[in-house]
Short mmCIF file of C-alpha atoms and ligand atoms in Angstrom, two decimals:
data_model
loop_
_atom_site.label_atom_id
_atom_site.label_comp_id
_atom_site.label_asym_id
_atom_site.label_seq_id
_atom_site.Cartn_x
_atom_site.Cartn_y
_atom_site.Cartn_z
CA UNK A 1 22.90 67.71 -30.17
CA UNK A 2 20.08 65.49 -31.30
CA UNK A 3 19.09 64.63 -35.35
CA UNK A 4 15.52 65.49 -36.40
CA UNK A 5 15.43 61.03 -35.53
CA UNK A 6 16.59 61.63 -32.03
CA UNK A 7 20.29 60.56 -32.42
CA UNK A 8 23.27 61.75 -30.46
CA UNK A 9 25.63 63.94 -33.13
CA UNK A 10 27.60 65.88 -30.33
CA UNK A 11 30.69 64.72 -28.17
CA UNK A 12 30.00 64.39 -24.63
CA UNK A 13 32.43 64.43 -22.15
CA UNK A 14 30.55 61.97 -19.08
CA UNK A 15 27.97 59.90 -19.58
CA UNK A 16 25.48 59.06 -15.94
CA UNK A 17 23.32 56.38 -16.43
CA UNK A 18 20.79 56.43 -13.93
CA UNK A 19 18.80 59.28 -12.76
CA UNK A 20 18.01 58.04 -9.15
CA UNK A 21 20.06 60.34 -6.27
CA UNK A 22 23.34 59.01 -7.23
CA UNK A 23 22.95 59.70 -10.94
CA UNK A 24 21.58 63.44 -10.94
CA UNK A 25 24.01 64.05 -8.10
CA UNK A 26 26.90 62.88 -10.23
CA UNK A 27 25.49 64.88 -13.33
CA UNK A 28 24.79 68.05 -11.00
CA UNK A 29 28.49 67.93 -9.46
CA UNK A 30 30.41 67.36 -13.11
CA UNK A 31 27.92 70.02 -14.82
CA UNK A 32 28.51 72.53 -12.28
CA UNK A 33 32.32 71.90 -12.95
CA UNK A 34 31.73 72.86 -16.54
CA UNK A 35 32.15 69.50 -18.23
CA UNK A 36 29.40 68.63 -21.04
CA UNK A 37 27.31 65.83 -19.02
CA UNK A 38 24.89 63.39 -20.57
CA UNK A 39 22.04 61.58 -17.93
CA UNK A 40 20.08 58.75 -19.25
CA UNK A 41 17.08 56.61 -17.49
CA UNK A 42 15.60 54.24 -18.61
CA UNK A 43 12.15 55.34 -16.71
CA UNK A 44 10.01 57.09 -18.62
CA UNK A 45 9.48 59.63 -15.51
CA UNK A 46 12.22 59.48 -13.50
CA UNK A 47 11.29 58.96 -9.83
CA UNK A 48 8.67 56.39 -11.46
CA UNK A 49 8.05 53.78 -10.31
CA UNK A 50 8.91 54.60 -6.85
CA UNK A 51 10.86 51.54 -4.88
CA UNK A 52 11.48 52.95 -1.54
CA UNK A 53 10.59 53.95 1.94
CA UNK A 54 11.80 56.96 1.82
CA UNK A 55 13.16 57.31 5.05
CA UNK A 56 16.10 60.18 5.87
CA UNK A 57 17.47 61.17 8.42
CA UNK A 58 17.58 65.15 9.58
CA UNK A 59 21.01 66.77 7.92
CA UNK A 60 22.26 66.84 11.76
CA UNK A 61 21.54 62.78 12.38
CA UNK A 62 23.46 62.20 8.72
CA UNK A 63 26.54 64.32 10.08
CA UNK A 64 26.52 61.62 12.71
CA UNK A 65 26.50 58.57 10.61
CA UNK A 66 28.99 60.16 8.51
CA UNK A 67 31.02 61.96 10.19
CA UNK A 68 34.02 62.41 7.29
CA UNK A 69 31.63 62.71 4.65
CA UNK A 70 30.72 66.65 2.98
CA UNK A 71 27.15 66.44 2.88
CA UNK A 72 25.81 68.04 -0.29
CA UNK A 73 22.95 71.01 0.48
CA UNK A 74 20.45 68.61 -1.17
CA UNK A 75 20.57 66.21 1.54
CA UNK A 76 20.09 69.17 4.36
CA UNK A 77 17.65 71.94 2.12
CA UNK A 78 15.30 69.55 0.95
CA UNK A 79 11.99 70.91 -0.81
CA UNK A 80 8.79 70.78 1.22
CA UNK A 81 7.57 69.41 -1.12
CA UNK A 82 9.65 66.43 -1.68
CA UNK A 83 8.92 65.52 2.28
CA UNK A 84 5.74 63.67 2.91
CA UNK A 85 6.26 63.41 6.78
CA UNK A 86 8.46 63.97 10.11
CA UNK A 87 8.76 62.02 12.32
CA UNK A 88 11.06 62.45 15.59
CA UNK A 89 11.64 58.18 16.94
CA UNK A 90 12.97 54.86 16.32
CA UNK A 91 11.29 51.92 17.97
CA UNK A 92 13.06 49.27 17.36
CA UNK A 93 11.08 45.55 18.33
CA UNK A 94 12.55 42.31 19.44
CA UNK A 95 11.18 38.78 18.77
CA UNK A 96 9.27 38.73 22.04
CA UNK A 97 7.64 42.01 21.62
CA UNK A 98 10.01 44.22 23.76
CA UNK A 99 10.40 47.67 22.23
CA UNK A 100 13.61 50.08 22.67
CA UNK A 101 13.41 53.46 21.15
CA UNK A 102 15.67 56.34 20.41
CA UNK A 103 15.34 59.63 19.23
CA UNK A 104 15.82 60.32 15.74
CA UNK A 105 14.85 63.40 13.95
CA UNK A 106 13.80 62.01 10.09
CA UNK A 107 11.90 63.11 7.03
CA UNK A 108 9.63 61.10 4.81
CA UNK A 109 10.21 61.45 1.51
CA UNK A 110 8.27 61.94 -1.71
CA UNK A 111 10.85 60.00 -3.65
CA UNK A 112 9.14 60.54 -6.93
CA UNK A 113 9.20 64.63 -6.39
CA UNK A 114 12.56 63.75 -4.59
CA UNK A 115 14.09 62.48 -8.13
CA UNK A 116 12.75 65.12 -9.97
CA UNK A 117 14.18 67.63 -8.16
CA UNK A 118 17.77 65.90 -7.96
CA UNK A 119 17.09 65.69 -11.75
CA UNK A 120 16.22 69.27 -12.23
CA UNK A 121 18.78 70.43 -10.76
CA UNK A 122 21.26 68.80 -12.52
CA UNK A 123 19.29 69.98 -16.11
CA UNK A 124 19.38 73.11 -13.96
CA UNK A 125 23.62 73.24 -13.98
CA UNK A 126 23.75 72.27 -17.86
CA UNK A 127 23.36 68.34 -17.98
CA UNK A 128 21.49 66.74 -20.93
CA UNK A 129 18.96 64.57 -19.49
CA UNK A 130 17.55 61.55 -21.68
CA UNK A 131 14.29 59.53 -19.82
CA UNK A 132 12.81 56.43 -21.38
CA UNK A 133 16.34 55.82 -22.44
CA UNK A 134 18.61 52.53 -21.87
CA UNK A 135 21.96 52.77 -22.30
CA UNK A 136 24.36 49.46 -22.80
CA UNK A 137 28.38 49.39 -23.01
CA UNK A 138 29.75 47.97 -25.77
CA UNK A 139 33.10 47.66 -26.64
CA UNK A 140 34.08 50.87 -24.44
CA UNK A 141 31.17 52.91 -26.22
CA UNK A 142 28.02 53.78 -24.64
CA UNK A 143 24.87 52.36 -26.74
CA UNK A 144 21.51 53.79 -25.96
CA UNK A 145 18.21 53.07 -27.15
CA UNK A 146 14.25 53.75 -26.55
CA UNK A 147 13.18 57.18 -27.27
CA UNK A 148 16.62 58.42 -27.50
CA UNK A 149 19.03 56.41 -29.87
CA UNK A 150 22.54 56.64 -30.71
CA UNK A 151 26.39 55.75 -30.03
CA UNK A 152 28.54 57.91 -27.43
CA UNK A 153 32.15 57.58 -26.90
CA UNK A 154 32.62 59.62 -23.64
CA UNK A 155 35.56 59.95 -21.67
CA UNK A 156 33.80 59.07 -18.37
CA UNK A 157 31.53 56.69 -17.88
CA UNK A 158 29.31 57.23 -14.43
CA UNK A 159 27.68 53.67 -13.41
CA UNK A 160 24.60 55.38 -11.22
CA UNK A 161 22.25 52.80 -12.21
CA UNK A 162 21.38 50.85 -9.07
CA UNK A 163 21.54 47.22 -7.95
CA UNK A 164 21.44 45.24 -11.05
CA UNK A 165 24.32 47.84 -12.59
CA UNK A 166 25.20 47.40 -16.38
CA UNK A 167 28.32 49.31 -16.07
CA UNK A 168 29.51 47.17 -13.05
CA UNK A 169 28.68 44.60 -15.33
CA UNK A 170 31.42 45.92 -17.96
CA UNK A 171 33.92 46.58 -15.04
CA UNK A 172 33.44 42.50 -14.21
CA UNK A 173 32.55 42.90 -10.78
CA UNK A 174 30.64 39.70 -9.45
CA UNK A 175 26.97 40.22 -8.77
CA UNK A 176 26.24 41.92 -5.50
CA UNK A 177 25.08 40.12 -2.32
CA UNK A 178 21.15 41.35 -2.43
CA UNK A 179 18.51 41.35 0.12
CA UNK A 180 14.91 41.42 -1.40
CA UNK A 181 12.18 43.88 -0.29
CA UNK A 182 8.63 43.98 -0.57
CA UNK A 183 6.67 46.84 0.60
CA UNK A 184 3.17 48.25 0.51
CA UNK A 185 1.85 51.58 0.51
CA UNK A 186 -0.78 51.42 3.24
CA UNK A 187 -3.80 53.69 4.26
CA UNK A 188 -6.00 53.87 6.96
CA UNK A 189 -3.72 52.53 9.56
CA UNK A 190 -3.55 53.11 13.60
CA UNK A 191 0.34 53.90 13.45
CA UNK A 192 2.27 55.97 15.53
CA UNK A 193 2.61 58.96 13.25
CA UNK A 194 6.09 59.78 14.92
CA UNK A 195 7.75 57.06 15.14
CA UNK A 196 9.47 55.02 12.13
CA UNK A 197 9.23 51.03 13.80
CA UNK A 198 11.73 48.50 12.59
CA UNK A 199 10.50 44.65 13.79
CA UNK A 200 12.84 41.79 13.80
CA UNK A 201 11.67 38.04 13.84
CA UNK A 202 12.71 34.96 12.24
CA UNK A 203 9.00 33.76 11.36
CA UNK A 204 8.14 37.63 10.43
CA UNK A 205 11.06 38.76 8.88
CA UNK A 206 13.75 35.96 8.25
CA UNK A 207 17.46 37.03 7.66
CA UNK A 208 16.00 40.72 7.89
CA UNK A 209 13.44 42.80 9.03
CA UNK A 210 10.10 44.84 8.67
CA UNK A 211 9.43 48.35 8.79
CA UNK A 212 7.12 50.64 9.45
CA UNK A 213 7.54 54.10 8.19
CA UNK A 214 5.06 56.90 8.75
CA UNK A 215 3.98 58.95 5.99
CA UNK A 216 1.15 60.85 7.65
CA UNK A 217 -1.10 60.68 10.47
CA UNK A 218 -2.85 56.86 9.14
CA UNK A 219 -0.66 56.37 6.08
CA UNK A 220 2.37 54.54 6.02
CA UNK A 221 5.08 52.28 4.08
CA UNK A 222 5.07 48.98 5.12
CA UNK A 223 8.12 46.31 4.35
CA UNK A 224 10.15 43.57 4.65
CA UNK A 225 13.28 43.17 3.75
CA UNK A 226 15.11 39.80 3.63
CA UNK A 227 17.78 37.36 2.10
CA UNK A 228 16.51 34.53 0.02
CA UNK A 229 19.13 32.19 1.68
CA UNK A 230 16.48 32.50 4.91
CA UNK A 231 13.75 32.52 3.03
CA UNK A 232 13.06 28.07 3.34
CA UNK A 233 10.60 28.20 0.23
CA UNK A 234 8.67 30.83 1.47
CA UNK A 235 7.66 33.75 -0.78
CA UNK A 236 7.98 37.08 -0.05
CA UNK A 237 4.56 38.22 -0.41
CA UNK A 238 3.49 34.99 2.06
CA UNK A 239 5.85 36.51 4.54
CA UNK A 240 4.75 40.85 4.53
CA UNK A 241 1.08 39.56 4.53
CA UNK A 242 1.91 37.36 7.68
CA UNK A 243 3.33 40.66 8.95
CA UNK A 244 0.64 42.83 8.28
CA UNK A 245 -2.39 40.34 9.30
CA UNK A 246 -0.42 38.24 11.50
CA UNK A 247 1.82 40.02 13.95
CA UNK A 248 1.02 40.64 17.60
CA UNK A 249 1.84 44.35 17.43
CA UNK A 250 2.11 45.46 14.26
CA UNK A 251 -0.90 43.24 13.15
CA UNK A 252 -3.21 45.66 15.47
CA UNK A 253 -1.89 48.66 13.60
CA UNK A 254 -2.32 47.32 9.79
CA UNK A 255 -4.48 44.35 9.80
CA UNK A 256 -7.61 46.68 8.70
CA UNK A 257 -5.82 49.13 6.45
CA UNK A 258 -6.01 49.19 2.55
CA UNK A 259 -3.13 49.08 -0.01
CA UNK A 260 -2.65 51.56 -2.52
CA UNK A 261 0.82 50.14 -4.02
CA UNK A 262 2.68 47.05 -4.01
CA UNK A 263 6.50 47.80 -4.74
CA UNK A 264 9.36 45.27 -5.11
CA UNK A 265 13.56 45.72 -5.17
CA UNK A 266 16.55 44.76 -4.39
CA UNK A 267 18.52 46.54 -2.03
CA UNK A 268 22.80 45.80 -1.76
CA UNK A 269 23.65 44.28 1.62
CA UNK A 270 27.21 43.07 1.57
CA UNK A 271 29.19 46.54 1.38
CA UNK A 272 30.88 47.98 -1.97
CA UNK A 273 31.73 46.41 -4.76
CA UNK A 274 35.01 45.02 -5.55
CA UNK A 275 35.89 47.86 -8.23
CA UNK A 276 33.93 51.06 -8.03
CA UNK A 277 36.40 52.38 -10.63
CA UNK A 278 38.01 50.96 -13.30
CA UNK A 279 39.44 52.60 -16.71
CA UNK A 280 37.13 55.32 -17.40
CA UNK A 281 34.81 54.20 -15.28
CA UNK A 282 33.00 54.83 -11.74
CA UNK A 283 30.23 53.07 -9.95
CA UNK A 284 28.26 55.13 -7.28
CA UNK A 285 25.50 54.56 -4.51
CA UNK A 286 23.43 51.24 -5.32
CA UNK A 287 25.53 50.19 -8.57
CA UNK A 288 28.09 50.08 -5.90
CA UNK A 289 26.90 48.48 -3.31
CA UNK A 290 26.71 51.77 -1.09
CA UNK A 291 24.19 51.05 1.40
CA UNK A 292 24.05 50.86 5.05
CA UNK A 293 23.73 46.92 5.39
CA UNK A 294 22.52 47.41 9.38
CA UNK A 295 19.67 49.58 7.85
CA UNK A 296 19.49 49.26 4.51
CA UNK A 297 19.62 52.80 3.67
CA UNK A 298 21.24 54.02 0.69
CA UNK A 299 19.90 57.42 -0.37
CA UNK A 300 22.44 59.37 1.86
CA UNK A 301 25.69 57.60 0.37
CA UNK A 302 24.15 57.80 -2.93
CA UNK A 303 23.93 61.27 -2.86
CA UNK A 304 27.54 61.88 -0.95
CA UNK A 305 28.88 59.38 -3.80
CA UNK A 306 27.44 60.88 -6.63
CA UNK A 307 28.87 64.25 -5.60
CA UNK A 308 32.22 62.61 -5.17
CA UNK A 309 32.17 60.91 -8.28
CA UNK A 310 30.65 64.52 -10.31
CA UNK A 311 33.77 66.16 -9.26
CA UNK A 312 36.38 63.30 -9.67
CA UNK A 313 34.90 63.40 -13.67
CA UNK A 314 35.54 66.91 -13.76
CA UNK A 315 38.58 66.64 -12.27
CA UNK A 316 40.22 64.57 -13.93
CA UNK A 317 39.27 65.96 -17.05
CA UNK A 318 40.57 69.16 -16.29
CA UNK A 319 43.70 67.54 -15.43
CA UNK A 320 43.41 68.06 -11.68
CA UNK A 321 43.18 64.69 -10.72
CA UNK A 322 43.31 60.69 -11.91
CA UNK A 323 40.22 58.91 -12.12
CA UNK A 324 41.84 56.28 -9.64
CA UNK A 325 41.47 59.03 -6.54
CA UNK A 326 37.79 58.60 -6.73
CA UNK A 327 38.14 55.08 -4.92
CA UNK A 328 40.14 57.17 -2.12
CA UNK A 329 37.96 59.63 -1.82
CA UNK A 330 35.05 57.23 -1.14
CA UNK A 331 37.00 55.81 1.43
CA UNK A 332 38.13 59.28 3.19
CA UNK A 333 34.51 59.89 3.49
CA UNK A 334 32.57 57.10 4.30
CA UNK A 335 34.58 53.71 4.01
CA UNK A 336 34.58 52.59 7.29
CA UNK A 337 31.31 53.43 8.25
CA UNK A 338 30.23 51.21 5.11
CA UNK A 339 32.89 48.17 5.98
CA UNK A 340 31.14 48.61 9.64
CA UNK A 341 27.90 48.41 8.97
CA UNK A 342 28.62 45.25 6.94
CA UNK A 343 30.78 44.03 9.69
CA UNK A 344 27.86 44.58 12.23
CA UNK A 345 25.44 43.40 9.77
CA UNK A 346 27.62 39.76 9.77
CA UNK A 347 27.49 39.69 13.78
CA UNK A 348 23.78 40.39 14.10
CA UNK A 349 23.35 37.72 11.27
CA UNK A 350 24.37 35.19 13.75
CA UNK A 351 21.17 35.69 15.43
CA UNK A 352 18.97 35.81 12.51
CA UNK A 353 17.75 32.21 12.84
CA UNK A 354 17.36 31.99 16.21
CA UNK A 355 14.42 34.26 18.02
CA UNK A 356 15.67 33.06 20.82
CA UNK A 357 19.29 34.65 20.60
CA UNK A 358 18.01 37.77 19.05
CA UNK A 359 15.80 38.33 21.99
CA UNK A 360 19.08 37.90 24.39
CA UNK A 361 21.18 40.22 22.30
CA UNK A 362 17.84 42.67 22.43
CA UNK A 363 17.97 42.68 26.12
CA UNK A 364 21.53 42.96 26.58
CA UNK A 365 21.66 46.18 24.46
CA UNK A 366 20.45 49.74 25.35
CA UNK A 367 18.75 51.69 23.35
CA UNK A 368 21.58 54.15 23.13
CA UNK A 369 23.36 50.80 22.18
CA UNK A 370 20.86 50.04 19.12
CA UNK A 371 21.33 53.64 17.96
CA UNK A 372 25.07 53.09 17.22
CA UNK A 373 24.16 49.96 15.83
CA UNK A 374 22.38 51.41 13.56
CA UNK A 375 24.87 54.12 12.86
CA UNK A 376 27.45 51.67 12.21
CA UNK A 377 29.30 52.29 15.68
CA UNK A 378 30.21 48.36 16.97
CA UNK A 379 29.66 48.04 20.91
CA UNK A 380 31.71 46.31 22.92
CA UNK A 381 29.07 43.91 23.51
CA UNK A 382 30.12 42.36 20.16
CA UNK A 383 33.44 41.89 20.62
CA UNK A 384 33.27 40.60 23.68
CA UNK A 385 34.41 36.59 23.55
CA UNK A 386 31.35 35.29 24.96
CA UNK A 387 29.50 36.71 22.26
CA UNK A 388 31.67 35.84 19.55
CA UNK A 389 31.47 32.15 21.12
CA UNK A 390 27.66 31.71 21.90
CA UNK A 391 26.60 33.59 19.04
CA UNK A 392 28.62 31.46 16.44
CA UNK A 393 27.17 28.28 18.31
CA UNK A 394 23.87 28.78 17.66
CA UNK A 395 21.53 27.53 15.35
CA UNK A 396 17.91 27.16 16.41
C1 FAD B 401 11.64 48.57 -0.93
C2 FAD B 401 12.83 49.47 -0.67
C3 FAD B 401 12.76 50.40 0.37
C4 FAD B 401 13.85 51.26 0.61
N1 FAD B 401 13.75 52.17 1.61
C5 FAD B 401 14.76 53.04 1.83
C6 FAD B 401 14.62 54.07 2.82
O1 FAD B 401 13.59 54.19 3.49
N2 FAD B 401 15.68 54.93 3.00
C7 FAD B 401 16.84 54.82 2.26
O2 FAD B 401 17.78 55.62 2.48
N3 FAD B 401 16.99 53.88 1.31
C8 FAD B 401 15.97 53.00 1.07
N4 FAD B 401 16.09 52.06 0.07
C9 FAD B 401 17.32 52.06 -0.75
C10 FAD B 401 17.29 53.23 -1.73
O3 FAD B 401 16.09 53.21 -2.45
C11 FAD B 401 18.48 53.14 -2.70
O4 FAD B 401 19.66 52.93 -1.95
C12 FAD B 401 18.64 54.41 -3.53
O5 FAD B 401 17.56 54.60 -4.40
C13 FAD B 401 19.94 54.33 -4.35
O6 FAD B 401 20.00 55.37 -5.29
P1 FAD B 401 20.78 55.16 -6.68
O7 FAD B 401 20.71 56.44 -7.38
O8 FAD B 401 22.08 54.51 -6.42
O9 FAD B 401 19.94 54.04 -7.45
P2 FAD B 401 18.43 54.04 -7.97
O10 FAD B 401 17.59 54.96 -7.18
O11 FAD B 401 18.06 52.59 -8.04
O12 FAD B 401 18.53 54.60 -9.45
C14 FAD B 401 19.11 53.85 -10.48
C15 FAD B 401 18.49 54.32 -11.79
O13 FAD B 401 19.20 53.71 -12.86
C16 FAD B 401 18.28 53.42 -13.90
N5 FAD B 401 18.88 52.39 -14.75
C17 FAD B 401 19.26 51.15 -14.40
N6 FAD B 401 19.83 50.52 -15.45
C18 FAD B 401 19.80 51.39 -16.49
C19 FAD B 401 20.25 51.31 -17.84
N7 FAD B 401 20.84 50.23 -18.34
N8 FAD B 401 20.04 52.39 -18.65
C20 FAD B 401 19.42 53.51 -18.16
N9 FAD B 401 18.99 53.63 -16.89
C21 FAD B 401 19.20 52.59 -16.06
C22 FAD B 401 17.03 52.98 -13.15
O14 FAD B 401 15.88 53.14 -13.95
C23 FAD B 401 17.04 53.91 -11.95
O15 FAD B 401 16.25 55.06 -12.14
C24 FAD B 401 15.02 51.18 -0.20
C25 FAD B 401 15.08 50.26 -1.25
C26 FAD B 401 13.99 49.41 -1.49
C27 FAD B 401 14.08 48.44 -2.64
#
């Protein structure tokens, strides 16, 4: 398959490029289906660098959030070794300091052994994985360069390759709607080991919020995650420092603790993409814009669309489907609970600039209420008129 110069000489049916959970997913799914699948990364270790929390749900709390969707084993028989923590609550923080919690069963992953083992697996079912490899489209052919080099006409082309996507590029979708996340590794902090914490504040966390998630007993990953259009000139570093020295609750927690890494991304917040297929190609999880925009999860979808899109390559090479039912197929499974979450993310957004509203809509909601929030379930509180009014007036 590869000259003594480490060229491509062999045809390849689908090419995946990414390696992150959508990516091996995809390349598990078609490889398992018997196509000839091709994975490239341009990480030199894939799962590295790590730019995540890490945060996932138990199998039985995804089932909830998506109810349609067919869950792949590797989002319910995950390898102890991938998960770094458990932890069994969401607390959930208003302006004002008022905390609602809920339970919810989650696991705290290693998302550099997490990777890997997506990627294994997917080597493990017969796809050719390339690291330290980019790959560009040009004129319908797939160029890659770095360690591996060469030109590949596939028939497939799988766009797994996250927020800034080169494929989605080539299928002219418009750049994504982004929010911006900072977050720091931390040690030696006084968390609540069971709990994952989500804190919402215009001066903390404008047009966003910031997160703490346990990864042991005094270790945990610290963000923020915002939109620049709240951001007033501020920098994102100014603003997770604030959080960590500054704030009256989680400032107790954090303010003495070290940090071990400093990571940075970009994570989708205004639903899917226009396309996510076009010709011979499909987008899937970040590339897509497949993330939960009230929580800004994505490694669930991105493994339920990677699966999706694995076996619409197959299938339509094997003459069992069109390409075109992949887009339906996304939508069977999880399309509403993606258009919701965007919906809900629009109607919270209202009170993003004003503490003083968020604390009100805080107060008004249980915290059975904020747990379908978060699972993309509106309640009626929303679209009730004097919400729709008084939230749309305000501005402070
Ligand atoms: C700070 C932060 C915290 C987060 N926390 C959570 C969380 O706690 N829980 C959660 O569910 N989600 C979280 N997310 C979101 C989650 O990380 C993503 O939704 C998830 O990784 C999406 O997987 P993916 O496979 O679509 O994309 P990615 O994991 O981004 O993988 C894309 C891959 O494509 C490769 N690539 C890109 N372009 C090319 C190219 N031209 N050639 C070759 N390779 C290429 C990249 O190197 C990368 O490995 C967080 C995101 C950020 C930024």
């Amino acid at each position: 398959m590869m000259d003594g110069r480490g060229r491509m000489n062999e045809d390849i049916a689908v090419v995946v490029v990414g390696a992150g959970p959508a990516g091996s997913s995809a390349a598990e799914a078609a490889a398992t289906l018997g196509v000839s699948v091709l994975m490239v990364d341009r990480k030199s270790e894939i799962g590295t660098p790590v730019q995540c929390g890490g945060f996932l749900p138990e199998a039985s709390e995804l089932q909830k959030l998506l109810p349609r969707a067919r869950l792949p084993q590797t989002l319910s028989e995950i390898p102890e070794r991938s998960i770094l923590h458990r932890t069994r609550w969401q607390r959930v923080y208003s302006p004002s300091g008022g905390a609602k919690q809920f339970a919810v069963a989650g696991r705290v992953l290693d998302r550099r052994a997490f990777d890997r083992h997506l990627a294994a697996r997917a080597a493990r079912a017969g796809a050719r994985v390339l690291p330290a490899t980019r790959a560009k489209i040009n004129e319908g052919a797939i160029e890659i360069s770095g360690h591996f080099r060469g030109r590949i006409h596939p028939k497939v082309i799988i766009g797994a390759d996250g927020p800034h996507s080169t494929v989605s590029r080539a299928m002219n979708n418009p750049p994504q709607e982004m929010g911006i996340c900072l977050e720091y590794e931390m040690a030696d902090v006084k968390i609540d080991p069971d709990a994952v914490e989500m804190y919402f504040s215009a001066h903390f966390a404008p047009g966003g919020y910031a997160w703490i998630i346990p990864t042991g007993q005094d270790t945990a990953n610290v963000g923020v995650g915002v939109r620049a259009s709240y951001l007033s000139g501020q920098s994102l570093p100014d603003i997770l420092n604030r959080f960590v020295r500054e704030h009256p609750i989680a400032g107790e927690m954090l303010a003495g603790g070290e940090i071990l890494a400093v990571m940075r991304g970009p994570v989708p917040a205004g639903g899917s993409v226009a396309a996510i297929q076009k010709g011979n190609m499909l987008l899937a999880g970040d590339a897509a814009g497949q993330v939960m925009a009230t929580s800004g999860g994505g490694i669930p979808l991105a493994v339920v669309a990677g699966r999706i899109a694995g076996e619409a390559a197959a299938g339509h090479l094997q003459d069992r489907m069109p390409l075109a039912d992949y887009s339906s197929r996304i939508r069977d499974e999880f399309g509403i609970q993606l258009a919701r979450s965007v919906q809900l993310r629009k109607m919270v957004d209202m009170s993003m600039r004003s503490d003083r509203l968020m604390n009100t809509l805080f107060a008004a909601l249980s915290p059975a209420q904020i747990k379908s929030v978060m699972r993309a379930q509106i309640p009626e509180i929303f679209t009730s008129r004097a919400w729709q009014r008084d939230g749309s007036n305000q501005s402070d």
